[in-house]
Tab-separated table of C-alpha atoms and ligand atoms in Angstrom:
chain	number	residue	atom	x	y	z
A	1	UNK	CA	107.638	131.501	109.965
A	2	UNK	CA	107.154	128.113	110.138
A	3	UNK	CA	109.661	126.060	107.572
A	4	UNK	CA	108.564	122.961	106.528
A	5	UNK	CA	109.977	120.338	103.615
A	6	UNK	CA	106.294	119.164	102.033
A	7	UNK	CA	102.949	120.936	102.280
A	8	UNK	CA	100.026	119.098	100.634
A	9	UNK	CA	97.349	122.107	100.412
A	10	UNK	CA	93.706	121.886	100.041
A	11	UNK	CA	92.782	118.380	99.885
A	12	UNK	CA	90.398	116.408	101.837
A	13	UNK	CA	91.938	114.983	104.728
A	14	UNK	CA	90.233	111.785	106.024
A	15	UNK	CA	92.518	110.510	108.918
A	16	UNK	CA	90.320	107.747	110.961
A	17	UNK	CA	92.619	106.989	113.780
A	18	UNK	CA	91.704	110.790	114.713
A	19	UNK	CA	88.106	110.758	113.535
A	20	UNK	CA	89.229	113.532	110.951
A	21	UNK	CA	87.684	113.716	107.058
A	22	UNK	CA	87.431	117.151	105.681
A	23	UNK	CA	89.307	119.454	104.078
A	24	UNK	CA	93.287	120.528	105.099
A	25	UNK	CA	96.610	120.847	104.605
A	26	UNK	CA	99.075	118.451	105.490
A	27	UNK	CA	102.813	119.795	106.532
A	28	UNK	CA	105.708	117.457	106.693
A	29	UNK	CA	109.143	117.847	107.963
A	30	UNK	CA	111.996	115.550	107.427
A	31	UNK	CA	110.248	111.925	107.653
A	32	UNK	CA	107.397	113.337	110.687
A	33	UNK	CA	104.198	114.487	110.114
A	34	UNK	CA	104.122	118.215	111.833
A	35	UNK	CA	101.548	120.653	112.657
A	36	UNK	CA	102.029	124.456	111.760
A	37	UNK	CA	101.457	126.330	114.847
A	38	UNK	CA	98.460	128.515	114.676
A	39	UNK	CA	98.977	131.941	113.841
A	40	UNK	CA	102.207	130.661	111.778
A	41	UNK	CA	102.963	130.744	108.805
A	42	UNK	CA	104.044	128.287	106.956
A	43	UNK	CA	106.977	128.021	104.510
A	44	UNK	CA	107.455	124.740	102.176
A	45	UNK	CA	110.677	123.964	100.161
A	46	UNK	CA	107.651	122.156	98.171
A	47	UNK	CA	104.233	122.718	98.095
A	48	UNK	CA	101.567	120.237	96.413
A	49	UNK	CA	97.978	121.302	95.050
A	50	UNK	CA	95.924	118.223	96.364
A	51	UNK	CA	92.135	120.077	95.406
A	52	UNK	CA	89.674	117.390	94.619
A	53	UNK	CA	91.990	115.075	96.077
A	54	UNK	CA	91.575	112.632	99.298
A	55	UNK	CA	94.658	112.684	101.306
A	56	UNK	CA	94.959	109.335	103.572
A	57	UNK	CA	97.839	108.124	105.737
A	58	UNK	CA	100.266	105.847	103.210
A	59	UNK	CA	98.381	102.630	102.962
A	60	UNK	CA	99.595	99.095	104.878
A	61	UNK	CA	98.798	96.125	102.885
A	62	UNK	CA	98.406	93.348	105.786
A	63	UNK	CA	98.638	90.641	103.708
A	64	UNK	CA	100.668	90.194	100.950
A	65	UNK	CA	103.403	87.834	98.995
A	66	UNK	CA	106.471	90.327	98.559
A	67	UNK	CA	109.456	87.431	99.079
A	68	UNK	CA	109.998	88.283	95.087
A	69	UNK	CA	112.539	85.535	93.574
A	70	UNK	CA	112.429	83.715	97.286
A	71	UNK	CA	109.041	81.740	96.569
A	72	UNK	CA	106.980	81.164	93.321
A	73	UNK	CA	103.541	83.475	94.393
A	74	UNK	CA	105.465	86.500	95.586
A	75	UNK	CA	106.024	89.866	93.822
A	76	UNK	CA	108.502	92.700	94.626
A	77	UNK	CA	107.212	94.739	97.050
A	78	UNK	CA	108.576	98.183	95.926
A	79	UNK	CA	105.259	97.364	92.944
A	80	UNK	CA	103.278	98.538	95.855
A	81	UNK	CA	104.550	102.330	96.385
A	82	UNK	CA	102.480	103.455	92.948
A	83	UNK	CA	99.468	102.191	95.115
A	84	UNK	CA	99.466	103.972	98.274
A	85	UNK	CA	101.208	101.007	100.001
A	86	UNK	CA	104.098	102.555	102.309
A	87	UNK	CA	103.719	99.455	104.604
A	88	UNK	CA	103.392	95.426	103.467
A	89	UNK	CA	103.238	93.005	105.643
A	90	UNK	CA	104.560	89.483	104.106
A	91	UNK	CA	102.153	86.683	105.325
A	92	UNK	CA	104.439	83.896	105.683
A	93	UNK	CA	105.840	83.894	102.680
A	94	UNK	CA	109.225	82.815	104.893
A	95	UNK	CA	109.710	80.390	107.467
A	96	UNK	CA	113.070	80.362	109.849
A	97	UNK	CA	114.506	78.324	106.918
A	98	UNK	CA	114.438	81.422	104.334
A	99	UNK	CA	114.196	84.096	106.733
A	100	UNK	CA	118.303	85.146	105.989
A	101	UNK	CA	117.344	85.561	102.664
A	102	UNK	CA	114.326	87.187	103.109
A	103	UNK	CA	115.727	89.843	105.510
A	104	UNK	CA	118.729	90.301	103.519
A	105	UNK	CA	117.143	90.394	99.754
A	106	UNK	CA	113.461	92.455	100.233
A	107	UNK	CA	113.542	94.037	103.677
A	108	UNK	CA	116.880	95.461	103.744
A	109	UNK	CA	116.886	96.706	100.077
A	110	UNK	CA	112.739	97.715	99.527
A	111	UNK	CA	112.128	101.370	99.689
A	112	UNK	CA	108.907	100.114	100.932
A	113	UNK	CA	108.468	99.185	104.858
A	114	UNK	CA	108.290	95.324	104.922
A	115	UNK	CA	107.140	93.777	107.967
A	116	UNK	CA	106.483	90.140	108.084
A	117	UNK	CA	104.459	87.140	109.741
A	118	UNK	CA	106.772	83.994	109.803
A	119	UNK	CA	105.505	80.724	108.559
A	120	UNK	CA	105.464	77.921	111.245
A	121	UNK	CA	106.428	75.261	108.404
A	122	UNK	CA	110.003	76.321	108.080
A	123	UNK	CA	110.245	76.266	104.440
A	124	UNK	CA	107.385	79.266	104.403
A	125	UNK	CA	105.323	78.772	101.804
A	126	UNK	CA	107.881	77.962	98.675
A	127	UNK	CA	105.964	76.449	96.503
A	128	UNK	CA	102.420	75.804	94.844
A	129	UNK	CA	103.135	72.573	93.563
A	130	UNK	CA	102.088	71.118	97.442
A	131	UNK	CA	101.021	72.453	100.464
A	132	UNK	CA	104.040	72.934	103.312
A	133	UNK	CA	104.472	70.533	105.882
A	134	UNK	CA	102.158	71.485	109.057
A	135	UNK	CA	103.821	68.436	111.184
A	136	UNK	CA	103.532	69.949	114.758
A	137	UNK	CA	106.878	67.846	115.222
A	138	UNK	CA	108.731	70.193	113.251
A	139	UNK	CA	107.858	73.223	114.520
A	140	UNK	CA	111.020	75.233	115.738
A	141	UNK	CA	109.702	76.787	118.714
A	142	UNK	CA	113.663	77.526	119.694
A	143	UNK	CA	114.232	78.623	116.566
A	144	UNK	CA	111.343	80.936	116.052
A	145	UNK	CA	111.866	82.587	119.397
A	146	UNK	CA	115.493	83.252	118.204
A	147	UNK	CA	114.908	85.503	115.587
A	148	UNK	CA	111.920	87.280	117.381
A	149	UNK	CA	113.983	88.278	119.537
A	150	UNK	CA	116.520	89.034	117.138
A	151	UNK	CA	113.918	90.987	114.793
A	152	UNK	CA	111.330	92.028	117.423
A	153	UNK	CA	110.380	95.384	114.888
A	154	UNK	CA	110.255	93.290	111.577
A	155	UNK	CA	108.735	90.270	112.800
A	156	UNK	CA	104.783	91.451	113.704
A	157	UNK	CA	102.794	87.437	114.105
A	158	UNK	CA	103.192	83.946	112.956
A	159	UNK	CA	101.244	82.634	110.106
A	160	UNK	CA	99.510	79.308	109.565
A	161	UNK	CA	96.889	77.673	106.821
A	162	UNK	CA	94.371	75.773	108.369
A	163	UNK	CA	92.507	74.830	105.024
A	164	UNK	CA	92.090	70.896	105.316
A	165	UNK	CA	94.436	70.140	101.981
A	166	UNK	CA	97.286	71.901	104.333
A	167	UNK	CA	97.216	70.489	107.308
A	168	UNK	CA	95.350	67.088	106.353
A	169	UNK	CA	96.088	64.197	108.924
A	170	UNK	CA	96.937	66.628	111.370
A	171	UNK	CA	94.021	69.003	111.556
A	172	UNK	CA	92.924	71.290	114.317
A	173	UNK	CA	96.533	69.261	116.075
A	174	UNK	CA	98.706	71.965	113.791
A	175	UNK	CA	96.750	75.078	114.792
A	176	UNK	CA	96.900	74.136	118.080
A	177	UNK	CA	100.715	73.452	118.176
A	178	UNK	CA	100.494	76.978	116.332
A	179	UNK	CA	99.015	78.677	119.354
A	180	UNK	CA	101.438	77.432	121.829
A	181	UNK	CA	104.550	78.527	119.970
A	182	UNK	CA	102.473	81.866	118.999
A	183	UNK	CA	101.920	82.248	122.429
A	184	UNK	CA	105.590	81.186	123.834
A	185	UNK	CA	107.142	84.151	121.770
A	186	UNK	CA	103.940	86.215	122.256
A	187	UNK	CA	102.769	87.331	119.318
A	188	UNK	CA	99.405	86.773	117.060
A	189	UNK	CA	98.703	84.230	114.901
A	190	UNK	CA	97.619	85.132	111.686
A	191	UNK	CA	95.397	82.122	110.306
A	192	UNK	CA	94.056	81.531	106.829
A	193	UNK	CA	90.778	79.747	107.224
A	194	UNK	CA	89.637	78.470	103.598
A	195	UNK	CA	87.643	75.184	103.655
A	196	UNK	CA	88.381	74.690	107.347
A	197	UNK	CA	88.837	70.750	108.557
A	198	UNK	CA	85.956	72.142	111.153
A	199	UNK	CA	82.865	74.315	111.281
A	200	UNK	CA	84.562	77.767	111.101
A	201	UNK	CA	82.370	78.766	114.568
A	202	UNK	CA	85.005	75.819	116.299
A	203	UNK	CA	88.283	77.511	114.416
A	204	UNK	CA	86.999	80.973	115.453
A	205	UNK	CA	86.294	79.436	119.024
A	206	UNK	CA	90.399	78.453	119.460
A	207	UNK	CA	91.857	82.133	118.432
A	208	UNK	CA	93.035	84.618	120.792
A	209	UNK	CA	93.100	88.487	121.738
A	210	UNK	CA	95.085	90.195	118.733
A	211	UNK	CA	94.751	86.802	116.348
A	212	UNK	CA	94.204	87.239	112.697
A	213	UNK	CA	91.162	85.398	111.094
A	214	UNK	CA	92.591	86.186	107.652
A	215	UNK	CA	90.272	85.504	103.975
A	216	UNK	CA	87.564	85.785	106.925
A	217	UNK	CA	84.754	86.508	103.559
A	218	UNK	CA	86.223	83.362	101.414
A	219	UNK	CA	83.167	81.074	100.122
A	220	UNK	CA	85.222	77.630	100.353
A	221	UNK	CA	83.751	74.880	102.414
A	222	UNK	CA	82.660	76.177	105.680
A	223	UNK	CA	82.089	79.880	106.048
A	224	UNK	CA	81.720	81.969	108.493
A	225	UNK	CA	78.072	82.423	107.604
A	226	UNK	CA	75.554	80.095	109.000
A	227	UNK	CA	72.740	77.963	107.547
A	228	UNK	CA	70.587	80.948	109.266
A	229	UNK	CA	72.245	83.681	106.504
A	230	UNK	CA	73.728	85.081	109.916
A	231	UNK	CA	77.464	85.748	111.206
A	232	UNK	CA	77.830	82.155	113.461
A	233	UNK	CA	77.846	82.802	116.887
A	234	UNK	CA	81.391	81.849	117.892
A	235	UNK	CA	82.856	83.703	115.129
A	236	UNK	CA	80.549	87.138	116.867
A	237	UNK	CA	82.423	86.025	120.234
A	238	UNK	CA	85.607	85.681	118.655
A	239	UNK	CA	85.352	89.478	117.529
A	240	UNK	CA	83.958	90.522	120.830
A	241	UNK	CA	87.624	88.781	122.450
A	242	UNK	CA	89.103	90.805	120.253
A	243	UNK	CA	90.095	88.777	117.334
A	244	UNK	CA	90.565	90.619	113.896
A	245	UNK	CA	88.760	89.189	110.995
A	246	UNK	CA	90.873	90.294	107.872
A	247	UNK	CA	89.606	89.837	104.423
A	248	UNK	CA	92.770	88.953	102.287
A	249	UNK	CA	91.001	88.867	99.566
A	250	UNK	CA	93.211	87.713	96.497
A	251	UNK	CA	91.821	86.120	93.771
A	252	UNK	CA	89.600	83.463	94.992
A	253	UNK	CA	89.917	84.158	99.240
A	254	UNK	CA	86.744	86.232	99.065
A	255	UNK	CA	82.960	85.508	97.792
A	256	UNK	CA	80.677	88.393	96.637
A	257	UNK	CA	77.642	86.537	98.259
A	258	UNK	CA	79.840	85.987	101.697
A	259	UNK	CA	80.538	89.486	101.983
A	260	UNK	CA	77.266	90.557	101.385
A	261	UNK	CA	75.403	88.085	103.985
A	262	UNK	CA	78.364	89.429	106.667
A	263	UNK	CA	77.914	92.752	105.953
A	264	UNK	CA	73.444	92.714	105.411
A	265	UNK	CA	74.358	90.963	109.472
A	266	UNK	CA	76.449	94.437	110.201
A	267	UNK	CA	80.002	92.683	110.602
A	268	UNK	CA	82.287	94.573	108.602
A	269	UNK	CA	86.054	93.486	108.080
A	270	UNK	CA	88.531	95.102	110.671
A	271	UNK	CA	91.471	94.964	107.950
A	272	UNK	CA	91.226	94.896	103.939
A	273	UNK	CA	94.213	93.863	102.457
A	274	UNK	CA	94.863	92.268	99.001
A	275	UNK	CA	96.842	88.580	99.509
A	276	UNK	CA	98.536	90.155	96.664
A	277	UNK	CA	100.581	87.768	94.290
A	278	UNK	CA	102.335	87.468	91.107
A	279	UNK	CA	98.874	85.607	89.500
A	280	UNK	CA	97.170	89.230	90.389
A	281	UNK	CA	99.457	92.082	90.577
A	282	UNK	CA	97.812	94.584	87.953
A	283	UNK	CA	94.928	91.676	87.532
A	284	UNK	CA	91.056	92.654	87.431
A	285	UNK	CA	90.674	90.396	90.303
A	286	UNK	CA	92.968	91.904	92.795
A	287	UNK	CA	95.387	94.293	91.352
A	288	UNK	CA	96.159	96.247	94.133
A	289	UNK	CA	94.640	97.674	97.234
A	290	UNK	CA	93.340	100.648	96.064
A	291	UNK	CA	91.477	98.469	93.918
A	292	UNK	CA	90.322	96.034	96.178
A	293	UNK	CA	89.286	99.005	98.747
A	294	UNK	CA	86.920	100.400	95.832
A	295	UNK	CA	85.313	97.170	95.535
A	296	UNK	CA	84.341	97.528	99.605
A	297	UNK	CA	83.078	100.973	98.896
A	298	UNK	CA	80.590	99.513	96.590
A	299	UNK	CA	79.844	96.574	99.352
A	300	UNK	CA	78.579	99.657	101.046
A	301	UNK	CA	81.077	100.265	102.816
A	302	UNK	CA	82.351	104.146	103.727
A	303	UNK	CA	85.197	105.953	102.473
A	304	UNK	CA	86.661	105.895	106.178
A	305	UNK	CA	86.209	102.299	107.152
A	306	UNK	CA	87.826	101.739	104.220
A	307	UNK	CA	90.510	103.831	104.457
A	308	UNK	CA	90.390	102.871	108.486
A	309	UNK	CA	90.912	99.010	107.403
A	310	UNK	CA	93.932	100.093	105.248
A	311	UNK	CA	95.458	102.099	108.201
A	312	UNK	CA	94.580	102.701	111.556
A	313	UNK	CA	93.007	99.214	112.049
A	314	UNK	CA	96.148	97.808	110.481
A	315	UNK	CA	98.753	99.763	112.437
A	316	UNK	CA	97.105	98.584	115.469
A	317	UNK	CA	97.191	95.611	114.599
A	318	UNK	CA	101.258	95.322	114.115
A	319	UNK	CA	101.670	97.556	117.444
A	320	UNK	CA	102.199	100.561	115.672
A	321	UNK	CA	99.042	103.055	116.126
A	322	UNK	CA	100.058	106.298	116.215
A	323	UNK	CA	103.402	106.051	114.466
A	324	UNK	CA	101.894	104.464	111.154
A	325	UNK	CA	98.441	104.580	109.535
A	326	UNK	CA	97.798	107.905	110.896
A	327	UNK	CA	98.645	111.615	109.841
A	328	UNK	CA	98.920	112.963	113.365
A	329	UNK	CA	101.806	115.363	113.665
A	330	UNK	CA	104.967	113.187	115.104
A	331	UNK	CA	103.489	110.321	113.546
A	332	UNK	CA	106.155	109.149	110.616
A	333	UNK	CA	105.413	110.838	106.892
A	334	UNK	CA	103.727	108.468	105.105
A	335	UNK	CA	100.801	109.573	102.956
A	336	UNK	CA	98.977	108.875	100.054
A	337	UNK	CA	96.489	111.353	97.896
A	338	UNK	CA	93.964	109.723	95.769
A	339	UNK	CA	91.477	110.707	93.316
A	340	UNK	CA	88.217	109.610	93.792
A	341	UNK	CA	87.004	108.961	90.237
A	342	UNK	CA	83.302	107.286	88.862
A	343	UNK	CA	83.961	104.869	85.965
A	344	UNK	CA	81.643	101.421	85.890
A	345	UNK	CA	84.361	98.881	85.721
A	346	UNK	CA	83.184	95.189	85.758
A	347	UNK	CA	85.279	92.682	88.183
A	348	UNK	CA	85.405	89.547	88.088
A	349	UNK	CA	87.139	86.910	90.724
A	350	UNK	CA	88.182	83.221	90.141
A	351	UNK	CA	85.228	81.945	91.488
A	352	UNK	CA	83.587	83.590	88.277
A	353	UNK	CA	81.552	85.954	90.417
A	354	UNK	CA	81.099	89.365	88.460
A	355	UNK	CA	80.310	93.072	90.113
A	356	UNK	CA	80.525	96.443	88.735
A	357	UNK	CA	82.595	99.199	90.812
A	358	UNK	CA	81.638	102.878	89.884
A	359	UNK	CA	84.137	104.430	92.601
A	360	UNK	CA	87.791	104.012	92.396
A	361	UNK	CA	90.118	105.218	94.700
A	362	UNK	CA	92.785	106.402	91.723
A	363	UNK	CA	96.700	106.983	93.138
A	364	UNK	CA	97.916	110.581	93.050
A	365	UNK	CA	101.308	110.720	94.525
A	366	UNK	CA	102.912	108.339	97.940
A	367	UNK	CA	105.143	109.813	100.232
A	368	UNK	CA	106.911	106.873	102.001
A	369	UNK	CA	109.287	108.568	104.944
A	370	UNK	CA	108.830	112.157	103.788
A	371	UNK	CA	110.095	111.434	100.345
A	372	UNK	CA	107.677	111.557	97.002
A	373	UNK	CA	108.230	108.359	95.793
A	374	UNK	CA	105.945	108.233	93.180
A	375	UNK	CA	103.470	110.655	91.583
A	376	UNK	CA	100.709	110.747	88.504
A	377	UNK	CA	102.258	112.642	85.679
A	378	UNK	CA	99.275	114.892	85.847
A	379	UNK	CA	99.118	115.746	89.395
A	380	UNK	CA	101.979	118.725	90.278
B	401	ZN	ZN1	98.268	84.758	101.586
């Protein structure tokens, strides 16, 4: 006998990181993912009926605004365990300024696992009444470096906006100055890249191995999509080096038309993740990832690059494969069970672009460390 705390029985297993989609069960004991040894069986203090179900890894949101209370954009980040989400990443929400508060407010008290990119400007991005200050001059290398290596498992990358109303007189200068300290405390840069103060080929052109080219489908100023209809050149290279392009999509990061020119040229996004905010938590143009994952299904994308750029991809990403975004036995027990359900809903984004999504990925149940932390009333 084989005695296990949570078996999820007969549900479709699609698991990317291994290459697995089809059906199985899904044993879990204490916060690890385990494997009942053939010939076994197995014995479950609780055991879950997952038929018609799709049973993924627990979700990572790779872009998000969870400093709730700590800036005026972000949310709570526990609002993203009823979607799948057992990982967030903030995307420099905090600089070194708030990062006390930060650690001490969401990441010490979510339920949720909250990882984080720190904002160069050291005020993070507080406000939306004006951009923060990009001034290579005060960067704090010294201090950035401290809390890395204070924080080396909570703090995953750096974060920078290169759109030309943020870093205005300095330009290309601040994601340069970016790199360097990036670099000095070696970790990726993750870089939001709407309306560029360059052609986007010469932005892609400067990132490194393991950088983040995040809104990489936005449709504001200079896109990533040439005069040609075609994926630029430098932006192809900057993929081949290794570069992840990350679609971030919020409300107004991502153009129906961009997407579909990238994707008719057969570049797909590495990571989908929402950019999620207070202006779209439970909104038809974001809402949450599961929603924002449906939409790429009907982009033509599959049901496991999907659920591959909400996991493995991810988890790579942060330095984490085979511990997160994946359900291989010893990895930890996070795990999320959708239903796949066909509905025509109509979306619509700020740029007034409309679609209509017939799949949805619809949230059954999360497990976030081994514990059911939230379930459909319907699903037992
Ligand atoms: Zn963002």
């Amino acid at each position: 006998m084989f005695d296990v705390d949570l078996l999820i029985r007969g549900g479709t297993i699609i698991d990317p990181e291994r290459g697995v989609e089809g059906p199985g069960d899904l044993a879990i004991r204490g916060d690890k993912i385990v494997a009942c040894p053939p010939g076994e069986t197995c014995r479950a203090v609780r055991t879950v009926d997952a038929t018609g179900c799709l049973v993924t890894p627990g979700l990572i949101d790779h872009h998000a605004h969870v400093f709730g209370g700590g800036t005026a954009l972000s949310i709570q980040p526990d609002l993203l365990l009823p979607m799948g989400v057992t990982t967030v990443v903030d995307a420099g929400s905090a600089g070194t300024d708030a990062f006390g508060v930060f650690l001490r407010a969401i990441v010490q008290t979510a339920r949720i696992r909250v990882l984080c990119q720190l904002n160069l400007s050291s005020a993070g991005q507080i406000t939306e009444a004006h951009p923060e200050c990009l001034d290579p001059k005060h960067f704090q290398p010294q201090r950035i470096a401290a809390l890395v290596a204070k924080y080396p498992n909570l703090i995953r990358g750096l974060k920078i906006r290169c759109g030309a109303e943020v870093v205005g007189e300095f330009g290309l200068g601040a994601l340069t100055a970016a790199l360097e300290v990036a670099g000095s405390v070696g970790l990726p840069l993750t870089v939001h890249t709407t309306n560029p103060p360059c052609d986007m080929g010469e932005l892609a052109a400067m990132l490194r191995t393991g950088d983040v080219f995040c809104h990489c489908f936005h449709g504001k100023g200079n896109t990533l999509v040439g005069a040609d209809g075609r994926v630029k050149p430098q932006v192809r290279g900057a993929r081949s080096r290794g570069v992840l392009f990350d679609t971030a999509d919020a409300r107004t990061n991502h153009s129906y038309p961009v997407i579909a020119a990238a994707l008719a040229d057969g570049f797909k996004p590495d990571i989908i993740s929402t950019d999620i905010t207070n202006s779209s938590l439970f909104g038809n143009m974001v809402f949450g990832l599961p929603v924002v994952l449906s939409r790429y299904l009907q982009h033509g994308l599959s049901l496991a690059d999907v659920i591959r750029a909400a996991t493995a991809t991810p988890a790579r990403a942060l330095g984490l494969a085979g511990t997160l975004g994946t359900l291989v036995p010893g990895a930890q027990a996070d795990v999320a069970v959708f239903a796949l359900r066909t509905r025509d809903i109509r979306l619509t984004n700020l740029a007034g672009e409309e679609m209509t999504v017939s799949r949805h990925l619809v949230p059954q149940m999360t497990v976030s460390d081994g514990e059911v932390v939230f379930r459909q009333v319907d699903f037992l």
